[in-house]
Coordinates of C-alpha atoms (C1' of nucleotides) in Angstrom, one line a residue:
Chain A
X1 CA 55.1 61.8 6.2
X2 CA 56.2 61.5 2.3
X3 CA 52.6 62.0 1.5
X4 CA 52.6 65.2 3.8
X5 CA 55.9 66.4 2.0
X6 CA 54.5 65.7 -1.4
X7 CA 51.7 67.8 -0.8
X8 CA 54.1 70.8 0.4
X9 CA 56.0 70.0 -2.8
X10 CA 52.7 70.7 -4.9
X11 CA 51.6 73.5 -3.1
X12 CA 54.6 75.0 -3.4
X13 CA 54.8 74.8 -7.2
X14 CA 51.7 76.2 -7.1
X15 CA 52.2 79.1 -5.2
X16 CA 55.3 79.9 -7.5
X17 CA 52.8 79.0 -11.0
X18 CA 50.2 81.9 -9.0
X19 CA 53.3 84.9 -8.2
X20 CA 53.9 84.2 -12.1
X21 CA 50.3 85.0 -12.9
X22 CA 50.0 87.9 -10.7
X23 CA 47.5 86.8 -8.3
X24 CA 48.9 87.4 -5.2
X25 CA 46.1 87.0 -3.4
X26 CA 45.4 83.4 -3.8
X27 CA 49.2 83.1 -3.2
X28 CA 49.3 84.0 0.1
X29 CA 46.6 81.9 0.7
X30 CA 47.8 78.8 -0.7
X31 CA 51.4 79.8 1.9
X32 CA 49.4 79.9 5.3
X33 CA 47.9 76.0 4.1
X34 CA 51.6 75.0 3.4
X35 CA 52.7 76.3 7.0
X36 CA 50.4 74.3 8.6
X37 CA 51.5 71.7 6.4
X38 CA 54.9 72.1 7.2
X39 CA 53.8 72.4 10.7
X40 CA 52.7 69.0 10.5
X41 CA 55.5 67.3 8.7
X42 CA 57.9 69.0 11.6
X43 CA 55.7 66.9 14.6
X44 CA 55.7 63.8 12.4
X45 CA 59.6 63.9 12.0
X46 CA 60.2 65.3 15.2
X47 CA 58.4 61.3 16.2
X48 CA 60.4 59.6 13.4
X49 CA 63.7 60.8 13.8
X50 CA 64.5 59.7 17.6
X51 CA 62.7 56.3 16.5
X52 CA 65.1 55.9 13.8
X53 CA 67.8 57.0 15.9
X54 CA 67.0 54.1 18.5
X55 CA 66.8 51.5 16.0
X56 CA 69.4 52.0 14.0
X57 CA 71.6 52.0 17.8
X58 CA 70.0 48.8 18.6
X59 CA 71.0 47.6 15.2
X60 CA 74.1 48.7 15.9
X61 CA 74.5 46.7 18.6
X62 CA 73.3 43.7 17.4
X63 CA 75.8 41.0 16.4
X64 CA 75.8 38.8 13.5
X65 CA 74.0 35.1 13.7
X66 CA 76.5 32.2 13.6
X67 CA 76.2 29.9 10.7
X68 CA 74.1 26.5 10.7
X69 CA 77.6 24.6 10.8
X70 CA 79.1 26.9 14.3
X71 CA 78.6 24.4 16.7
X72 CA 76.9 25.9 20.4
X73 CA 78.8 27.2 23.1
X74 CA 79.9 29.8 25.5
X75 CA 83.7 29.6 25.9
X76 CA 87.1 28.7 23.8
X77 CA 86.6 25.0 25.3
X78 CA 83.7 24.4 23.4
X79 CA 85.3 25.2 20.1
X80 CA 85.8 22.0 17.8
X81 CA 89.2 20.6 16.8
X82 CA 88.8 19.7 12.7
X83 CA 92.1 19.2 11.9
X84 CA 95.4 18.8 13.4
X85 CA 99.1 18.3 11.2
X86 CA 102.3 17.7 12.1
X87 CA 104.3 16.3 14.9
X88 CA 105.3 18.2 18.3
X89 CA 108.8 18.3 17.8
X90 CA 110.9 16.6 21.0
X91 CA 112.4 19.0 22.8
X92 CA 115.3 18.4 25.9
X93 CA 113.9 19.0 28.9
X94 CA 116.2 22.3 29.0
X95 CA 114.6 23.5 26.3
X96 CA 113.9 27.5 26.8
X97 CA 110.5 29.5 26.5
X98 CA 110.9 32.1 23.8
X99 CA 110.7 35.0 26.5
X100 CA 114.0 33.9 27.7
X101 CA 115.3 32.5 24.2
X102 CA 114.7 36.0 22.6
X103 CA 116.9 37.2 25.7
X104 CA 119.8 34.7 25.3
X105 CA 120.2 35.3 21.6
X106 CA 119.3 39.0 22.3
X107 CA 117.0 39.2 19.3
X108 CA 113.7 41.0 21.0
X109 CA 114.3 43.1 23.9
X110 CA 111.3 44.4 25.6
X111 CA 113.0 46.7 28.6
X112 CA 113.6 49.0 25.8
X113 CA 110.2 48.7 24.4
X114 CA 109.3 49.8 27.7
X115 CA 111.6 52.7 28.0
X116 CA 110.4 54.1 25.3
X117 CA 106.9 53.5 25.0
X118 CA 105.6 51.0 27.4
X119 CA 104.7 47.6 28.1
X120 CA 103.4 45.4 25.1
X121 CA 106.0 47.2 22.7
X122 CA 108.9 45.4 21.7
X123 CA 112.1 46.2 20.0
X124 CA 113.2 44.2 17.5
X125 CA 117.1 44.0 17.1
X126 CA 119.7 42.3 14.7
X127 CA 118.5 39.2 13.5
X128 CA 115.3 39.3 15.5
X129 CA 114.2 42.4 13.1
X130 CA 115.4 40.4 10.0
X131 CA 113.3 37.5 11.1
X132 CA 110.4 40.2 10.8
X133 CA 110.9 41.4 7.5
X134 CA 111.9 38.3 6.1
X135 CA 108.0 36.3 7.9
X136 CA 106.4 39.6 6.3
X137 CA 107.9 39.3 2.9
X138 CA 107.4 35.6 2.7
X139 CA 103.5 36.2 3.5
X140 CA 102.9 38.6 1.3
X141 CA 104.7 36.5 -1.7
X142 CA 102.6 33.7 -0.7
X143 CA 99.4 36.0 -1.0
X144 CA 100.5 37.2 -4.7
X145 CA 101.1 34.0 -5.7
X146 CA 97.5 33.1 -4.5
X147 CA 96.2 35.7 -6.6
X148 CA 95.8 38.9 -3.9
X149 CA 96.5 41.9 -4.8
X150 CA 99.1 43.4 -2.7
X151 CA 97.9 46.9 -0.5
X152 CA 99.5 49.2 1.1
X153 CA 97.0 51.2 3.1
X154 CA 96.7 53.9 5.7
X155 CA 97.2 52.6 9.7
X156 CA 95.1 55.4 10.5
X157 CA 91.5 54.9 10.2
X158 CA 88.3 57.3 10.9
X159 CA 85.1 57.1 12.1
X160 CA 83.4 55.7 9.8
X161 CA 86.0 52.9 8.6
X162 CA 85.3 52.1 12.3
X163 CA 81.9 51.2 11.4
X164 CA 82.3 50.0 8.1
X165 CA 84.3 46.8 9.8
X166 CA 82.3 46.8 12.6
X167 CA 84.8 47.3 15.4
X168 CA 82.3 50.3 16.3
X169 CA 80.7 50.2 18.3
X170 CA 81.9 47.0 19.3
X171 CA 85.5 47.4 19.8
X172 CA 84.9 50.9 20.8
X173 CA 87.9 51.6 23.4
X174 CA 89.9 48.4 22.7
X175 CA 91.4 51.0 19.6
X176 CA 94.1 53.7 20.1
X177 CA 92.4 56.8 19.9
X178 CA 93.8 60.0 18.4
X179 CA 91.4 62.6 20.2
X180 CA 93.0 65.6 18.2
X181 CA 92.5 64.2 14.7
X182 CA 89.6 62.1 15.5
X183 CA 91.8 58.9 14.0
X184 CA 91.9 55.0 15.3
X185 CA 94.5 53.1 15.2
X186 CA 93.7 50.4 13.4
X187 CA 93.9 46.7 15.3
X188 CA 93.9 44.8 11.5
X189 CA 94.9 45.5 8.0
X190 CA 91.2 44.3 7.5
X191 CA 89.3 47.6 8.8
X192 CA 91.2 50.0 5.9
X193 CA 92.1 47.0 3.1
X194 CA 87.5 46.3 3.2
X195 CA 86.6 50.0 3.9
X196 CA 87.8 50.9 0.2
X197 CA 84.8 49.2 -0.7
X198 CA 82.6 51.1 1.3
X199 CA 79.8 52.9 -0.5
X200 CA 80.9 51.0 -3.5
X201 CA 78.6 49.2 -6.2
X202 CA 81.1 46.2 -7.9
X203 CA 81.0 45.1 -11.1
X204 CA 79.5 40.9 -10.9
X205 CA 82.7 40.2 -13.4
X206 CA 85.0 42.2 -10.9
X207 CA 84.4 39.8 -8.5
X208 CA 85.8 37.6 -6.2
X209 CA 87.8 40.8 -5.0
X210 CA 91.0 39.9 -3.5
X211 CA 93.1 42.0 -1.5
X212 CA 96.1 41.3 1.2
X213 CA 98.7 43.9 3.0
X214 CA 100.8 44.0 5.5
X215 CA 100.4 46.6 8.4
X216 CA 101.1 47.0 11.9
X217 CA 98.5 46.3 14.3
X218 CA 97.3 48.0 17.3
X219 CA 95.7 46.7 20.1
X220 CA 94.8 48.5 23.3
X221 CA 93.8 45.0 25.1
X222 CA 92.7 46.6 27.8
X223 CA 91.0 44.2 30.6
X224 CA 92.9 41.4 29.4
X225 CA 95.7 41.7 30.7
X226 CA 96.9 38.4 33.0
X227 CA 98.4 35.0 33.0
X228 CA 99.5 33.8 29.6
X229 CA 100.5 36.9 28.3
X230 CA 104.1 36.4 28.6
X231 CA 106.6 37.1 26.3
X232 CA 105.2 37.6 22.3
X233 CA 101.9 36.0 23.6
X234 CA 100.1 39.2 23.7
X235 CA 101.3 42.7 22.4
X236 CA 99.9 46.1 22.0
X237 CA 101.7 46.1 19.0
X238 CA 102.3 43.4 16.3
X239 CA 102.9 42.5 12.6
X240 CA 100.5 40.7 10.3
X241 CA 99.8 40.1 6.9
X242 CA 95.9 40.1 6.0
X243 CA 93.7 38.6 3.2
X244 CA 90.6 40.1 2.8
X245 CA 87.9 38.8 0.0
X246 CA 84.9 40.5 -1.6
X247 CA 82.7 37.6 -2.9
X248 CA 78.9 36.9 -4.3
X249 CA 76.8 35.3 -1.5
X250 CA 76.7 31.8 -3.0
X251 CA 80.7 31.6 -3.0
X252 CA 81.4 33.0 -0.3
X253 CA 81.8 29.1 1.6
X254 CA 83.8 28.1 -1.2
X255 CA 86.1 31.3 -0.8
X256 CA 86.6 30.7 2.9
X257 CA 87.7 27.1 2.4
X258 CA 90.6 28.6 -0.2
X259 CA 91.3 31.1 2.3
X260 CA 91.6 27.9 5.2
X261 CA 94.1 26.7 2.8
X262 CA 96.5 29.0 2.0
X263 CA 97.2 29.6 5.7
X264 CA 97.5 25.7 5.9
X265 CA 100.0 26.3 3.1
X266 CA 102.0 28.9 4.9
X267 CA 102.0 26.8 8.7
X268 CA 103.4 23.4 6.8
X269 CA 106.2 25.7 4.6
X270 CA 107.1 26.8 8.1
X271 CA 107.0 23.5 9.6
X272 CA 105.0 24.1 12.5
X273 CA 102.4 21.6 13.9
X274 CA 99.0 23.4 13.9
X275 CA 95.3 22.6 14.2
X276 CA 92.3 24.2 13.2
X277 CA 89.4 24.8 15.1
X278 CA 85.8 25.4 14.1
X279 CA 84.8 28.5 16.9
X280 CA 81.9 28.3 18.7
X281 CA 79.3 30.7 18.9
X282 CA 80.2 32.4 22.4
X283 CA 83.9 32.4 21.0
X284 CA 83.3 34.4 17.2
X285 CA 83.3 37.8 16.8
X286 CA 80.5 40.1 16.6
X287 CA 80.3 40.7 13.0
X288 CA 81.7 36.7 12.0
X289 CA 78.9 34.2 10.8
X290 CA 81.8 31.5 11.1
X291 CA 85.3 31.4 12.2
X292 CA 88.2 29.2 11.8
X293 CA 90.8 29.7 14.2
X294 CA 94.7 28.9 13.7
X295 CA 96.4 27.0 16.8
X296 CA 100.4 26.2 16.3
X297 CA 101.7 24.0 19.2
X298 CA 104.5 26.2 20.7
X299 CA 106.5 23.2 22.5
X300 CA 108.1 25.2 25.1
X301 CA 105.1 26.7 26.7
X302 CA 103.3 23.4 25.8
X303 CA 100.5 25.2 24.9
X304 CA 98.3 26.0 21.2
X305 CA 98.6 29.6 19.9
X306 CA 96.2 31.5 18.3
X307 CA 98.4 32.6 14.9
X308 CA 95.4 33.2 12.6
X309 CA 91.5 33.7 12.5
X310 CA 89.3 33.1 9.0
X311 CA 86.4 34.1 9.2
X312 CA 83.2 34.7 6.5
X313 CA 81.2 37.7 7.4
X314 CA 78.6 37.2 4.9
X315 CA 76.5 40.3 4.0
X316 CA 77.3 41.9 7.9
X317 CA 79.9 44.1 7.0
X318 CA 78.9 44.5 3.7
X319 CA 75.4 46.0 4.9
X320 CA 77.0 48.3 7.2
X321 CA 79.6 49.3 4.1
X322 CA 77.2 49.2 1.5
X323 CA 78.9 47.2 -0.4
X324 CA 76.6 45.7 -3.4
X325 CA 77.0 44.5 -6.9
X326 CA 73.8 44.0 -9.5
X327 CA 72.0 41.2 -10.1
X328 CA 69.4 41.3 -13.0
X329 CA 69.3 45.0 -12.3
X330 CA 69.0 45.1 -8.6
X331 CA 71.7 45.6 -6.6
X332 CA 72.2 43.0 -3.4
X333 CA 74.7 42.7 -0.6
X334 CA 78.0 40.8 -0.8
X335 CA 79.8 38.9 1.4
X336 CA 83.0 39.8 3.2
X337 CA 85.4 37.5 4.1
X338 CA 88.9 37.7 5.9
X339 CA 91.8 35.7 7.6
X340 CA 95.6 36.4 8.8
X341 CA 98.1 34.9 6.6
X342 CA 99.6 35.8 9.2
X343 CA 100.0 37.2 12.4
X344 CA 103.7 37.4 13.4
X345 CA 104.7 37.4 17.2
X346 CA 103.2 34.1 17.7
X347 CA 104.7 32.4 14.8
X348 CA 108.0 33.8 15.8
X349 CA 107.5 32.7 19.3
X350 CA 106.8 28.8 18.2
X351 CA 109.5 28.8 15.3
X352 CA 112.0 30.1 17.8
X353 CA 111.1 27.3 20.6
X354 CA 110.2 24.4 18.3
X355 CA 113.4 25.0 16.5
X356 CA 116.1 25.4 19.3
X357 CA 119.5 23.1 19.4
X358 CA 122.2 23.4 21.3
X359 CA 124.0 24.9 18.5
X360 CA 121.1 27.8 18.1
X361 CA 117.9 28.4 16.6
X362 CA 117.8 26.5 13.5
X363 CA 115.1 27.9 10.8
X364 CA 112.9 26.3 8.6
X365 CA 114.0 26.5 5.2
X366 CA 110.9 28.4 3.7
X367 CA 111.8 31.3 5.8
X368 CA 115.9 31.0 5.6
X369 CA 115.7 31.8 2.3
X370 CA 113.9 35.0 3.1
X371 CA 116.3 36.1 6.4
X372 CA 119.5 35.2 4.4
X373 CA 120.7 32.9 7.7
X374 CA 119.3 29.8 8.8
X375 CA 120.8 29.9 12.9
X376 CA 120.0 32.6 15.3
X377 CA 122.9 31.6 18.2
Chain B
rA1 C1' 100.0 77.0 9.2
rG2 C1' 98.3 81.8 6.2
rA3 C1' 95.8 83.7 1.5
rG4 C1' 92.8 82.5 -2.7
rA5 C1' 89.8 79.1 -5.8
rG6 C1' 86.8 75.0 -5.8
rG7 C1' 83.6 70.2 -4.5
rU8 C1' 77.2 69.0 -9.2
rG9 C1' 75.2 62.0 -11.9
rU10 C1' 79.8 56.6 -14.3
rC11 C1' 83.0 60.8 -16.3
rC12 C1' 83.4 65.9 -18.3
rG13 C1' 80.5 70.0 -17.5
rA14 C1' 76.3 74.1 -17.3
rG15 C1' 73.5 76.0 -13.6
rU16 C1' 73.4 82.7 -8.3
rG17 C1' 65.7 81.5 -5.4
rG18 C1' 60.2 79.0 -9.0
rU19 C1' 58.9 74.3 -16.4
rU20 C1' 66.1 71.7 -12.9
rU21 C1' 61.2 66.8 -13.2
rA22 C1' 69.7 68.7 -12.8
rA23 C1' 70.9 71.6 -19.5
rG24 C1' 74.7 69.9 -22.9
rG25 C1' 78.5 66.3 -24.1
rA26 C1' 81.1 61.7 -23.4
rG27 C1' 80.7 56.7 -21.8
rC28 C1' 77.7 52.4 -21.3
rA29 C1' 73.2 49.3 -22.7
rU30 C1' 69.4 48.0 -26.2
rG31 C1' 67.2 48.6 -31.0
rC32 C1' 67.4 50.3 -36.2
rU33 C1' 71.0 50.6 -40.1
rU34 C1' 75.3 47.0 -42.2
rG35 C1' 77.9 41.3 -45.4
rG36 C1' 80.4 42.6 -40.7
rA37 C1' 82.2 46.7 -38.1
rA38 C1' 82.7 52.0 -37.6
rA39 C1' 79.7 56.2 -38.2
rG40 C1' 74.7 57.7 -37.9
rC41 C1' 69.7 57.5 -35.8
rA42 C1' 66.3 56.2 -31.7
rU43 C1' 65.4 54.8 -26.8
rG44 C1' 67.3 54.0 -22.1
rU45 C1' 71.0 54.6 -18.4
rG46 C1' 72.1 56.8 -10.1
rU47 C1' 71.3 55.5 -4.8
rG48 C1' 68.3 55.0 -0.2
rC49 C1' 63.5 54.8 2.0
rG50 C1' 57.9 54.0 1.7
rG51 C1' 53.9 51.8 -1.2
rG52 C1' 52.6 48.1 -5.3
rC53 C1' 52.5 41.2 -7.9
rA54 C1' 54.2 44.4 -11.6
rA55 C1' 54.5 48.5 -15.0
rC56 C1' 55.0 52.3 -11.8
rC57 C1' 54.1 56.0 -7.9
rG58 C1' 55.7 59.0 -3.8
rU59 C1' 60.0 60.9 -1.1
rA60 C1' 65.1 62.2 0.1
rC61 C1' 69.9 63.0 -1.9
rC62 C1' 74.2 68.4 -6.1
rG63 C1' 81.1 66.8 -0.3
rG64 C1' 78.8 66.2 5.3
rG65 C1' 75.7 68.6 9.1
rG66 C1' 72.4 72.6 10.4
rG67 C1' 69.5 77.1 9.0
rU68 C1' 66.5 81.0 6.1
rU69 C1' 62.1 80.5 2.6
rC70 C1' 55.6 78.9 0.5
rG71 C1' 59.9 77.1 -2.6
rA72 C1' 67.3 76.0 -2.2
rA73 C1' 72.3 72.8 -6.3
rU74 C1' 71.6 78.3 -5.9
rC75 C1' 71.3 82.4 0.1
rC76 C1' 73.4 82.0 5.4
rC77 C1' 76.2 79.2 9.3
rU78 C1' 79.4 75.2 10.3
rU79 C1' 82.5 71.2 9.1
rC80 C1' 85.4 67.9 5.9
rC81 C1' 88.1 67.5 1.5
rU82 C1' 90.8 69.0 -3.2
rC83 C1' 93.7 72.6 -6.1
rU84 C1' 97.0 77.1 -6.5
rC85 C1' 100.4 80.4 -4.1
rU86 C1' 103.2 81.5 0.4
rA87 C1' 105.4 79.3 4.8
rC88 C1' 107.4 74.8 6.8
rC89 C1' 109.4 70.0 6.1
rA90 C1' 111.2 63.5 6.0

RNA sequence: AGAGAGGUGUCCGAGUGGUUUAAGGAGCAUGCUUGGAAAGCAUGUGUGCGGGCAACCGUACCGGGGGUUCGAAUCCCUUCCUCUCUACCA
């Protein structure tokens, strides 16, 4: 094919070296060979192109491969415990699930999500929206002080962000669609906060890159709607503050372990008992290599909740964003890394029903400080 | 939203069909020069794909996509974006 195209290039020049000269003759000649030429390259690309086409959609398609440490398995039960910390606080045997908590104290009202957008949109009111800004303000401090970068980035997202993450194909559908403007939603601060590295060559002294922001998040969740989605336990719209890290391959492991600690960090300032779980393979995303997941124990429900996911993507995204740096003059793939430091609903559902007393909701002090009120009654 | 002007390498910027193999400048890197620096001089300096141990060779890329032509940064179509003016507006 290039060897085809290089002679067209020749011939070409030729031809033009020939009209210069005056002989016309030979000119028109040498064009008839270069149409065949061309004629030829056309078949050959006419074979490549589709070929490309189908093996860059299988590529596509193709999720990343766990890392040597992911332990085998097919569903959430199969996912390793490696840590757990702190107590399950006793609660009477009164004690409220949040969903009718957030109702008592009237702090959360989803009726008039639904009346005026739908299911899986809450309203936020009084101290219930304070509680909000206050989790989202303490996050992102926490992040600066662990050296992030704060962001403040779009919620809209095209195309080609889409890719850049990965959630195309994959997530294709599970993303608010904007058919007018052809814009997604975006379901994580991590699609636009890692996107403004794509097509990006770093510096190797710019790196690690570390960014965090706070967005909204949008989830269509669509097919997964069912038991245990009461109350804040799954949304179509929630809060979260993300960390997202830009790293040389051999640090990335390090990085992720840093990451696993600031959000142990933020779940002991807030007092809540949580345990970490090494995901197995059948339970990581498509584009993870290895996933930490983020239980707290909300003591109502008695049951873990998912609050955070750190994961290390390794050079996946980073292929699909081509995002490099040099080495010794060649460039070569980063790794990617993110984690939710962290995602609200979830956290407010287990602070509000670990910490209820007859006399109210009493708040940790990490997080009083922020609200300016430590009871919600 | 309407009218006009634009989009060229790391940056500025020239280039309206054939030595553009992208001028020129700046920056950066290396070397010479220097007691050291600056200045000066010299050389080098993009990305993807294919081939090669390598030096290197081939090819594609001048916002994106498509077309005309033997030949396109240059001409045509389409689309996105930026700027100016007008309109509107938190």
């Amino acid at each position: 094919m290039d060897a085809v195209l290089s002679e067209t290039n020749n011939l070409a020049k030729e031809i033009g070296n020939l009209m210069k000269s005056g002989k016309k003759d030979e000119a028109e000649k040498l064009k008839i060979t270069n149409a065949e030429l061309k004629e030829k390259a056309k078949i050959l690309s006419d074979k490549l192109t589709p070929l490309e086409e189908e093996q860059n959609n299988v590529l596509l398609r193709l999720p990343n491969l766990p890392h040597a440490s992911v332990p085998e398995g097919k569903t959430p039960e199969e996912n390793i415990a490696v840590l757990e910390w702190g107590k399950t606080p006793a609660l009477p045997v009164d004690a409220l699930p949040h969903w009718d908590l957030i109702k008592k104290y009237d702090i959360i009202d989803f009726e008039l999500g639904n009346k005026i957008t739908g299911a899986g949109f809450p309203v936020y009111k009084g101290k219930g929206a304070r509680l909000q800004r206050a989790l989202i303000n303490f996050f992102l401090d926490e992040a600066t002080s662990a050296g992030y970068r704060e962001i403040q980035p779009p919620i809209l997202i095209n195309q080609d962000s889409g890719y850049g993450t990965c959630q195309l194909p994959d997530k294709d559908g599970q993303m608010y669609f904007m058919n007018e403007d052809k814009l997604y939603l975006i379901p994580t601060a991590e699609v636009p906060i890692t996107n403004l590295y794509r097509d990006v060559i770093l510096k190797a002294e710019d790196l690690p890159v570390k960014n965090a922001g706070y967005t909204p998040c949008f989830r269509r969740e669509a097919g997964s709607w069912g038991a245990d989605v009461r109350g804040l336990n799954r949304l179509h719209q929630f809060d979260k503050v993300e960390i997202v890290q830009i790293s040389k391959p051999e640090n990335s492991y390090e990085l992720l372990e840093d990451m696993k600690k600031h959000v142990q960090g933020l779940l002991e300032k807030l007092e809540l008992p949580y345990r970490i779980l090494r995901l197995c393979a059948g339970d990581m995303s498509f584009a993870s290599a290895l996933t930490f997941d983020f239980e707290v124990y909300s003591a109502a429900q008695k049951r873990w909740l998912e609050v955070s996911s750190v994961s290390n993507f390794e050079t996946f995204q980073a292929n699909r964003l081509k995002l490099r740096y040099k080495v010794d003059g060649k460039t070569q793939l980063l790794h990617t890394l993110n984690g939710s430091a962290m995602a609200l609903p979830r956290i407010v559902a287990a602070l509000l029903e670990n910490n209820q007393t007859p006399e109210g909701i009493k708040l940790p002090q990490a997080i009083s400080k922020y609200a300016g009120f430590d009871l919600i009654n």
